[in-house]
Amino acid sequence: MARLDDTNNAAQQGRTWGSRFARQPAEAVRAFTASIETDIALYRQDIAGSRAHVRMLAAQEIIPRSQCDALLQGLDQVEQEIAAGALELRDEREDIHTHVEARLAEIIGEEAAGWLHTGRSRNDQVALDTRLYTRDAIDDALVGIPALQTALVELAERNLDVYLPGYTHLQRAQPLLLAHHLLAYFEMLDRDAARFRDARTRVDVLPLGSAALAGAAHPIDREAVAKELGFRAVSANSVDAVADRDYIAEYLAAAAITLVHLSRLSEELVLWSSAEFGFLALDDTHTTGSSIMPQKKNPDIAELARAKSGRVMGHLVALLTTLKGLPLAYNRDLQDDKQGLFDTAATLSGTLHVLATALDGVRFDSARAQAAVDGDPFILATDYADYLVRKGLPFRKAHAVVGELVRRCEAEGKGLAHLTLAELQASHSSFEVDAVGMTARQALAARDVPGGTAPARVRQALADARKRLNAEAQG
């Protein structure tokens, strides 16, 4: 039998494996497989899981109580060192789990530290850590989303009487109250929050106790660990528990959809703050300038928010692509599930926050926004058609009548609001004096249906939005 190379002593290297190998990993392999620079972000989750696991092992008399106390004290010290940036990160120790265990061995001795991994594997350990992290990320999103919704509601309330063109195909369509338009984003974000809440129920399952893939061989109490860590349930199948990353995919999907909505909001901030639109101005605190053009005031935060949505969508696609070809159970491919998760959590949190603070400083130019409606010659065309319907014409006939009227107005260089009663009646005899000079305010008031843009409906929608936010805040 070949003599074991002393340089491959697993304890010396700080690895949790290696005694069956005659030679240590090549330098390039060690660097390629190490993940500590990424998963150091999981240290709090990893140590919290280890504390709960150790307490359970002692309660079940699987490890001596004295060893439990030593482990808990050692884990406290390791956590303090990592938080202070005092723990040396070494590639040969691969990941956060090994760094914690190796440092424990240095603090309390190898024998005492050796009890820590009883009844678990790095496979169920990392599944636990990422579930804890994802649960925290969801909770963070469920704080950031209502904060942005609140900013939207407050902006709407500050501009309750302002109207502007609504657009389809980026062409002026019909007048809308600005508040009604802003509340559309409130509804999008409400659906986003619902997706996160729904995803959280599937994140909230304890995988620890599944070990490598077949379950632990000791009489562990999984329910006790779940209770200490705040999980609602324990996993039902050990193979699935270590191989599952659906919960990360669901989080990334919910985050990607949220960021798509934030990107759409950002696009309108960009458009509406341009000279061509001029509907709003962002505060100086949330804009940047040009290195060459002194007059520039750029909506860079909105532009960056648009870009970040693409990055998060990429993380979702990357994870799904990784998962699609994996056989059960654990595969090392899953080590790469974290970069996208961490970046998405930071991106989503930062984007929600910066947009909420930006909206606090937005100033609308109500005169410019309303002039875009009042100066449009045909933005009330649908209202003229609806007028004829109320006089007894089928809508398709009314649509055709007003379409011909618009064509004639274009040829004569005038708008619908400038037509006399005689000119209107030349198109159809059902027009009466109350059709002359229709206004945007009349058009808005006519949309008095649930979900419509009539002022009374919008005021009620704002009140309902406030109630929903308050109910959510109260749990």
Coordinates of C-alpha atoms in Angstrom, one line a residue:
M1 CA 0.0 0.0 0.0
A2 CA 1.3 3.4 -0.9
R3 CA 2.4 5.7 1.9
L4 CA -0.1 8.5 2.6
D5 CA 1.5 11.8 1.6
D6 CA 1.7 14.0 4.7
T7 CA 0.9 17.1 2.7
N8 CA -2.6 15.6 2.1
N9 CA -3.6 15.3 5.7
A10 CA -7.2 16.5 5.6
A11 CA -7.0 18.1 9.0
Q12 CA -3.9 20.1 8.0
Q13 CA -5.6 21.3 4.9
G14 CA -8.8 22.1 6.7
R15 CA -10.9 19.9 4.5
T16 CA -13.8 17.8 5.7
W17 CA -12.7 15.0 3.3
G18 CA -9.5 13.6 1.9
S19 CA -8.3 10.6 3.9
R20 CA -9.0 8.2 1.1
F21 CA -6.8 10.3 -1.4
A22 CA -3.1 9.7 -1.7
R23 CA -2.5 13.1 -3.3
Q24 CA -4.0 16.5 -2.7
P25 CA -6.0 18.3 -5.3
A26 CA -4.1 20.2 -8.0
E27 CA -3.9 23.9 -7.5
A28 CA -6.1 24.6 -10.5
V29 CA -8.7 22.2 -9.3
R30 CA -8.7 23.7 -5.8
A31 CA -9.2 27.2 -7.2
F32 CA -11.9 26.0 -9.7
T33 CA -14.0 24.1 -7.1
A34 CA -13.7 26.7 -4.2
S35 CA -16.9 28.7 -3.5
I36 CA -15.9 30.5 -0.4
E37 CA -15.7 33.9 -2.0
T38 CA -19.4 33.6 -2.9
D39 CA -20.9 31.5 -0.1
I40 CA -19.2 33.5 2.7
A41 CA -22.5 35.5 2.4
L42 CA -24.2 32.5 4.0
Y43 CA -22.2 32.5 7.2
R44 CA -25.1 33.7 9.5
Q45 CA -27.5 31.2 8.0
D46 CA -24.9 28.4 8.2
I47 CA -24.1 29.1 11.9
A48 CA -27.7 29.5 12.8
G49 CA -28.4 26.1 11.3
S50 CA -25.4 24.6 13.1
R51 CA -26.6 25.9 16.4
A52 CA -30.1 24.4 16.0
H53 CA -28.6 21.1 14.8
V54 CA -26.1 20.9 17.8
R55 CA -28.9 21.7 20.3
M56 CA -31.0 19.0 18.8
L57 CA -28.2 16.4 18.9
A58 CA -27.6 17.1 22.6
A59 CA -31.3 16.9 23.4
Q60 CA -31.5 13.6 21.6
E61 CA -28.4 12.4 23.5
I62 CA -26.6 11.8 20.2
I63 CA -23.7 14.0 21.4
P64 CA -22.6 14.8 25.0
R65 CA -24.0 17.9 26.5
S66 CA -20.5 19.1 27.3
Q67 CA -19.6 18.9 23.6
C68 CA -22.8 20.8 22.7
D69 CA -21.8 23.7 25.0
A70 CA -18.3 23.8 23.6
L71 CA -19.6 23.8 20.0
L72 CA -22.1 26.6 20.8
Q73 CA -19.4 28.8 22.3
G74 CA -17.1 28.1 19.4
L75 CA -19.8 28.9 16.9
D76 CA -20.4 32.3 18.6
Q77 CA -16.7 33.1 18.3
V78 CA -16.6 32.1 14.6
E79 CA -19.6 34.2 13.8
Q80 CA -18.0 37.2 15.6
E81 CA -14.8 36.7 13.7
I82 CA -16.5 36.5 10.3
A83 CA -18.6 39.5 11.1
A84 CA -15.5 41.5 11.9
G85 CA -13.7 40.3 8.7
A86 CA -11.1 38.5 10.8
L87 CA -11.5 35.0 9.3
E88 CA -8.9 34.1 6.7
L89 CA -10.5 32.7 3.6
R90 CA -8.6 29.8 2.0
D91 CA -9.4 28.0 -1.2
E92 CA -8.4 24.6 0.2
R93 CA -11.3 24.9 2.7
E94 CA -13.7 25.2 -0.3
D95 CA -16.8 26.6 1.2
I96 CA -18.4 28.4 4.2
H97 CA -19.3 25.1 5.9
T98 CA -15.7 23.9 5.9
H99 CA -14.4 27.2 7.0
V100 CA -16.7 27.2 10.0
E101 CA -15.8 23.6 11.0
A102 CA -12.1 24.1 10.5
R103 CA -12.0 27.3 12.6
L104 CA -14.1 25.5 15.3
A105 CA -11.4 22.8 15.4
E106 CA -8.8 25.5 15.9
I107 CA -10.8 27.1 18.8
I108 CA -12.2 24.0 20.7
G109 CA -10.1 21.2 19.3
E110 CA -10.6 18.7 16.5
E111 CA -12.4 16.1 18.7
A112 CA -15.0 18.5 20.0
A113 CA -15.5 20.1 16.5
G114 CA -15.8 16.6 15.0
W115 CA -19.2 16.2 16.6
L116 CA -20.7 19.1 14.6
H117 CA -21.3 17.2 11.4
T118 CA -23.1 14.3 13.1
G119 CA -26.3 13.3 11.2
R120 CA -25.9 15.8 8.4
S121 CA -24.1 16.3 5.1
R122 CA -23.0 19.4 3.3
N123 CA -25.8 18.6 0.8
D124 CA -28.6 19.1 3.3
Q125 CA -26.6 21.8 5.0
V126 CA -26.3 24.0 1.9
A127 CA -29.9 23.4 1.1
L128 CA -30.8 24.7 4.6
D129 CA -28.5 27.7 4.2
T130 CA -30.0 28.8 0.9
R131 CA -33.5 28.3 2.1
L132 CA -32.9 30.5 5.0
Y133 CA -31.3 33.1 2.8
T134 CA -34.1 32.9 0.2
R135 CA -36.7 33.3 3.0
D136 CA -34.9 36.4 4.2
A137 CA -34.7 37.8 0.7
I138 CA -38.4 37.2 0.2
D139 CA -39.1 39.0 3.5
D140 CA -37.0 41.9 2.4
A141 CA -38.9 42.1 -0.9
L142 CA -42.1 42.2 1.1
V143 CA -40.8 45.3 2.9
G144 CA -39.5 47.0 -0.3
I145 CA -42.6 46.5 -2.4
P146 CA -45.0 48.2 0.0
A147 CA -42.6 51.0 0.4
L148 CA -42.7 51.6 -3.3
Q149 CA -46.4 51.2 -3.4
T150 CA -46.7 53.8 -0.7
A151 CA -44.6 56.2 -2.7
L152 CA -46.8 55.7 -5.7
V153 CA -50.0 56.3 -3.7
E154 CA -48.5 59.5 -2.1
L155 CA -47.4 60.8 -5.6
A156 CA -51.0 60.1 -6.9
E157 CA -52.5 61.9 -3.9
R158 CA -50.3 64.9 -4.5
N159 CA -51.5 65.1 -8.1
L160 CA -55.1 63.9 -7.8
D161 CA -56.6 66.4 -10.2
V162 CA -53.9 66.1 -12.9
Y163 CA -54.8 64.4 -16.2
L164 CA -52.7 63.4 -19.1
P165 CA -52.9 61.4 -22.3
G166 CA -53.2 57.6 -21.9
Y167 CA -51.3 55.8 -24.5
T168 CA -51.6 52.6 -26.6
H169 CA -48.9 51.8 -29.1
L170 CA -47.2 54.8 -27.6
Q171 CA -49.8 56.9 -29.4
R172 CA -52.2 59.2 -27.6
A173 CA -55.4 57.3 -26.9
Q174 CA -57.7 58.7 -24.3
P175 CA -57.4 61.0 -21.2
L176 CA -56.5 59.5 -17.9
L177 CA -56.1 60.9 -14.4
L178 CA -52.5 60.7 -13.5
A179 CA -53.4 59.0 -10.2
H180 CA -55.2 56.3 -12.2
H181 CA -52.1 55.7 -14.3
L182 CA -49.9 55.5 -11.2
L183 CA -52.2 53.0 -9.5
A184 CA -51.7 50.6 -12.4
Y185 CA -48.2 50.1 -11.0
F186 CA -49.6 49.7 -7.5
E187 CA -51.6 46.7 -8.9
M188 CA -48.6 45.2 -10.6
L189 CA -46.6 45.4 -7.4
D190 CA -49.5 43.9 -5.5
R191 CA -49.4 40.9 -7.7
D192 CA -45.6 40.8 -7.2
A193 CA -46.0 40.7 -3.5
A194 CA -48.6 37.9 -3.8
R195 CA -46.1 35.9 -5.8
F196 CA -43.4 36.3 -3.2
R197 CA -45.8 35.3 -0.4
D198 CA -46.9 32.3 -2.3
A199 CA -43.3 31.3 -3.0
R200 CA -42.4 31.7 0.6
T201 CA -44.7 28.8 1.6
R202 CA -42.5 26.4 -0.5
V203 CA -39.2 27.9 0.7
D204 CA -40.4 27.5 4.3
V205 CA -39.5 23.7 4.5
L206 CA -36.6 22.3 6.5
P207 CA -34.3 20.0 4.4
L208 CA -31.8 19.4 7.3
G209 CA -31.9 15.7 8.3
S210 CA -31.9 14.5 4.7
A211 CA -28.1 14.1 5.0
A212 CA -26.4 13.3 1.7
L213 CA -29.5 11.9 0.0
A214 CA -30.9 9.0 2.1
G215 CA -31.7 10.6 5.4
A216 CA -29.8 10.6 8.7
A217 CA -28.8 7.4 10.4
H218 CA -29.3 8.8 13.9
P219 CA -32.6 9.4 15.9
I220 CA -32.7 13.1 15.1
D221 CA -35.6 15.4 15.9
R222 CA -36.2 17.3 12.7
E223 CA -39.4 19.0 14.0
A224 CA -37.4 20.5 16.9
V225 CA -34.9 22.0 14.4
A226 CA -37.7 23.2 12.2
K227 CA -39.3 24.9 15.2
E228 CA -36.1 26.6 16.3
L229 CA -35.4 27.9 12.8
G230 CA -39.0 29.0 12.2
F231 CA -39.8 26.5 9.4
R232 CA -43.4 25.5 9.0
A233 CA -42.7 21.9 7.9
V234 CA -39.9 19.4 7.3
S235 CA -39.2 17.9 3.8
A236 CA -41.0 14.7 2.9
N237 CA -38.3 13.1 0.8
S238 CA -34.6 13.2 1.4
V239 CA -33.6 12.8 -2.2
D240 CA -35.8 15.7 -3.3
A241 CA -34.7 17.8 -0.4
V242 CA -31.0 17.9 -1.4
A243 CA -31.6 18.1 -5.1
D244 CA -34.4 20.7 -5.0
R245 CA -33.7 24.3 -6.1
D246 CA -37.2 25.1 -7.2
Y247 CA -37.5 27.6 -4.3
I248 CA -34.6 29.6 -5.7
A249 CA -36.1 29.4 -9.2
E250 CA -39.4 30.6 -7.9
Y251 CA -37.8 33.5 -6.0
L252 CA -35.8 34.5 -9.1
A253 CA -39.0 34.3 -11.2
A254 CA -40.9 36.5 -8.8
A255 CA -38.0 38.9 -8.7
A256 CA -37.6 39.0 -12.5
I257 CA -41.3 39.8 -13.0
T258 CA -41.1 42.5 -10.3
L259 CA -38.1 44.0 -12.0
V260 CA -39.9 43.9 -15.4
H261 CA -42.6 46.0 -13.7
L262 CA -40.0 48.4 -12.3
S263 CA -38.4 48.6 -15.7
R264 CA -41.7 49.7 -17.2
L265 CA -42.1 52.3 -14.5
S266 CA -38.6 53.4 -15.1
E267 CA -39.2 53.7 -18.9
E268 CA -42.0 56.1 -18.2
L269 CA -39.8 58.2 -15.9
V270 CA -37.3 58.4 -18.7
L271 CA -39.9 59.3 -21.3
W272 CA -41.9 61.7 -19.2
S273 CA -38.8 63.6 -18.0
S274 CA -37.6 64.2 -21.6
A275 CA -38.0 67.5 -23.2
E276 CA -40.3 65.9 -25.8
F277 CA -42.8 65.0 -23.1
G278 CA -41.9 67.3 -20.2
F279 CA -44.6 65.8 -17.9
L280 CA -42.3 65.5 -14.9
A281 CA -38.9 66.4 -13.4
L282 CA -36.8 64.2 -11.1
D283 CA -35.2 65.8 -8.1
D284 CA -31.5 66.7 -8.5
T285 CA -30.7 64.2 -5.8
H286 CA -31.8 61.4 -8.2
T287 CA -30.3 62.5 -11.5
T288 CA -26.8 62.8 -12.8
G289 CA -25.0 65.1 -15.3
S290 CA -22.8 65.0 -18.3
S291 CA -19.0 65.3 -18.4
I292 CA -19.3 67.4 -21.6
M293 CA -22.8 68.9 -21.8
P294 CA -23.4 71.3 -18.8
Q295 CA -27.1 71.5 -19.3
K296 CA -27.8 67.8 -19.0
K297 CA -29.9 66.3 -16.2
N298 CA -30.1 62.6 -16.8
P299 CA -32.5 60.0 -15.3
D300 CA -29.7 57.5 -14.8
I301 CA -31.3 55.6 -12.0
A302 CA -34.3 54.8 -14.2
E303 CA -32.0 53.7 -17.0
L304 CA -30.0 51.5 -14.7
A305 CA -33.2 50.0 -13.3
R306 CA -34.2 49.0 -16.8
A307 CA -30.8 47.3 -17.3
K308 CA -30.9 45.4 -14.0
S309 CA -34.2 43.7 -15.0
G310 CA -32.3 42.0 -17.8
R311 CA -29.6 40.9 -15.4
V312 CA -32.1 39.2 -13.1
M313 CA -33.9 37.5 -16.0
G314 CA -30.5 36.2 -17.0
H315 CA -30.0 34.7 -13.5
L316 CA -33.4 32.9 -13.7
V317 CA -32.5 31.5 -17.2
A318 CA -29.1 30.4 -15.9
L319 CA -30.5 28.5 -13.0
L320 CA -33.2 26.8 -15.0
T321 CA -30.6 25.8 -17.6
T322 CA -28.4 24.3 -14.8
L323 CA -31.3 22.4 -13.3
K324 CA -32.8 21.0 -16.5
G325 CA -30.3 18.2 -17.1
L326 CA -29.4 17.1 -13.5
P327 CA -30.0 13.5 -12.4
L328 CA -31.0 13.0 -8.7
A329 CA -29.8 13.7 -6.2
Y330 CA -27.1 16.3 -5.5
N331 CA -24.6 17.4 -8.2
R332 CA -21.8 19.9 -7.8
D333 CA -23.5 22.0 -10.5
L334 CA -25.7 23.3 -7.7
Q335 CA -22.8 25.1 -6.2
D336 CA -23.4 27.7 -8.9
D337 CA -27.0 28.4 -7.7
K338 CA -25.8 31.2 -5.3
Q339 CA -24.2 34.0 -7.4
G340 CA -27.5 34.7 -9.2
L341 CA -29.5 34.4 -5.9
F342 CA -27.3 36.8 -4.0
D343 CA -27.1 39.3 -6.9
T344 CA -30.8 39.2 -7.5
A345 CA -31.6 39.9 -3.8
A346 CA -29.2 42.9 -3.7
T347 CA -30.5 44.1 -7.1
L348 CA -34.2 43.9 -6.2
S349 CA -33.7 45.5 -2.8
G350 CA -31.7 48.3 -4.2
T351 CA -33.9 49.0 -7.1
L352 CA -37.1 49.1 -5.0
H353 CA -35.5 51.5 -2.6
V354 CA -34.0 53.9 -5.1
L355 CA -37.2 54.1 -7.1
A356 CA -39.3 54.7 -4.0
T357 CA -37.0 57.6 -2.9
A358 CA -37.0 59.0 -6.5
L359 CA -40.8 59.1 -6.6
D360 CA -40.8 61.2 -3.4
G361 CA -39.0 63.9 -5.2
V362 CA -40.9 63.8 -8.5
R363 CA -42.6 67.0 -9.6
F364 CA -45.3 66.9 -12.3
D365 CA -45.9 69.7 -14.7
S366 CA -49.7 69.6 -14.6
A367 CA -50.1 72.3 -17.2
R368 CA -47.8 70.5 -19.7
A369 CA -49.5 67.1 -19.1
Q370 CA -53.0 68.5 -19.5
A371 CA -52.0 70.6 -22.5
A372 CA -51.0 67.4 -24.2
V373 CA -54.7 66.3 -23.9
D374 CA -56.4 69.6 -24.5
G375 CA -54.2 70.4 -27.5
D376 CA -54.8 67.0 -29.1
P377 CA -57.5 67.4 -31.8
F378 CA -58.8 63.8 -31.7
I379 CA -58.1 62.4 -28.3
L380 CA -61.8 62.5 -27.4
A381 CA -62.9 60.7 -30.6
T382 CA -64.1 57.7 -28.6
D383 CA -66.2 60.0 -26.5
Y384 CA -67.9 61.3 -29.6
A385 CA -68.6 57.7 -30.7
D386 CA -69.9 56.9 -27.2
Y387 CA -72.2 60.0 -27.4
L388 CA -73.8 58.6 -30.5
V389 CA -74.3 55.2 -28.8
R390 CA -76.1 56.9 -26.0
K391 CA -78.3 58.5 -28.8
G392 CA -79.2 55.0 -30.0
L393 CA -76.6 54.1 -32.7
P394 CA -74.8 50.8 -32.6
F395 CA -71.2 51.3 -31.7
R396 CA -69.8 50.1 -35.0
K397 CA -72.0 52.6 -36.8
A398 CA -71.0 55.4 -34.3
H399 CA -67.3 54.4 -34.8
A400 CA -67.6 54.8 -38.5
V401 CA -69.4 58.1 -38.3
V402 CA -66.7 59.6 -36.0
G403 CA -63.9 58.1 -38.1
E404 CA -65.2 59.9 -41.2
L405 CA -65.6 63.1 -39.1
V406 CA -61.9 62.8 -38.0
R407 CA -60.8 62.4 -41.6
R408 CA -62.7 65.5 -42.6
C409 CA -61.3 67.5 -39.7
E410 CA -57.8 66.5 -40.7
A411 CA -58.4 67.7 -44.2
E412 CA -59.8 71.0 -42.9
G413 CA -57.1 71.4 -40.2
K414 CA -59.4 71.6 -37.2
G415 CA -60.1 69.4 -34.1
L416 CA -63.3 67.8 -32.9
A417 CA -63.7 70.4 -30.1
H418 CA -63.8 73.2 -32.7
L419 CA -66.7 71.8 -34.7
T420 CA -70.0 73.7 -34.6
L421 CA -73.3 72.0 -34.1
A422 CA -74.1 72.3 -37.8
E423 CA -70.8 70.6 -38.7
L424 CA -71.4 67.8 -36.3
Q425 CA -75.0 67.3 -37.5
A426 CA -73.6 67.2 -41.1
S427 CA -72.0 63.9 -40.1
H428 CA -75.0 62.6 -38.1
S429 CA -78.3 64.1 -37.1
S430 CA -78.1 62.6 -33.6
F431 CA -75.6 65.1 -32.5
E432 CA -77.1 67.8 -30.3
V433 CA -75.8 71.0 -28.7
D434 CA -74.3 69.2 -25.7
A435 CA -71.9 67.5 -28.1
V436 CA -70.2 70.8 -29.0
G437 CA -66.9 71.4 -27.4
M438 CA -66.5 68.2 -25.3
T439 CA -63.8 68.5 -22.6
A440 CA -61.3 66.1 -21.1
R441 CA -63.0 66.5 -17.7
Q442 CA -66.3 65.3 -19.2
A443 CA -64.5 62.3 -20.8
L444 CA -62.9 61.4 -17.4
A445 CA -66.2 61.7 -15.5
A446 CA -67.9 59.4 -18.0
R447 CA -65.6 56.5 -17.1
D448 CA -67.5 56.0 -13.9
V449 CA -67.2 52.2 -13.6
P450 CA -65.3 50.0 -11.2
G451 CA -61.6 50.3 -12.2
G452 CA -62.3 53.3 -14.4
T453 CA -60.6 56.7 -14.4
A454 CA -63.5 58.8 -13.2
P455 CA -62.3 61.1 -10.3
A456 CA -64.7 59.5 -7.8
R457 CA -63.5 56.0 -8.8
V458 CA -59.9 57.0 -8.5
R459 CA -60.4 58.6 -5.1
Q460 CA -62.0 55.3 -4.0
A461 CA -59.2 53.3 -5.5
L462 CA -56.6 55.4 -3.6
A463 CA -58.5 54.8 -0.3
D464 CA -58.6 51.1 -1.0
A465 CA -54.9 51.1 -1.8
R466 CA -54.2 52.7 1.5
K467 CA -56.4 50.1 3.3
R468 CA -54.6 47.3 1.6
L469 CA -51.2 48.7 2.6
N470 CA -52.3 49.2 6.2
A471 CA -53.8 45.6 6.4
E472 CA -50.5 44.2 5.0
A473 CA -48.5 46.2 7.5
Q474 CA -50.6 44.9 10.4
G475 CA -50.0 41.3 9.2

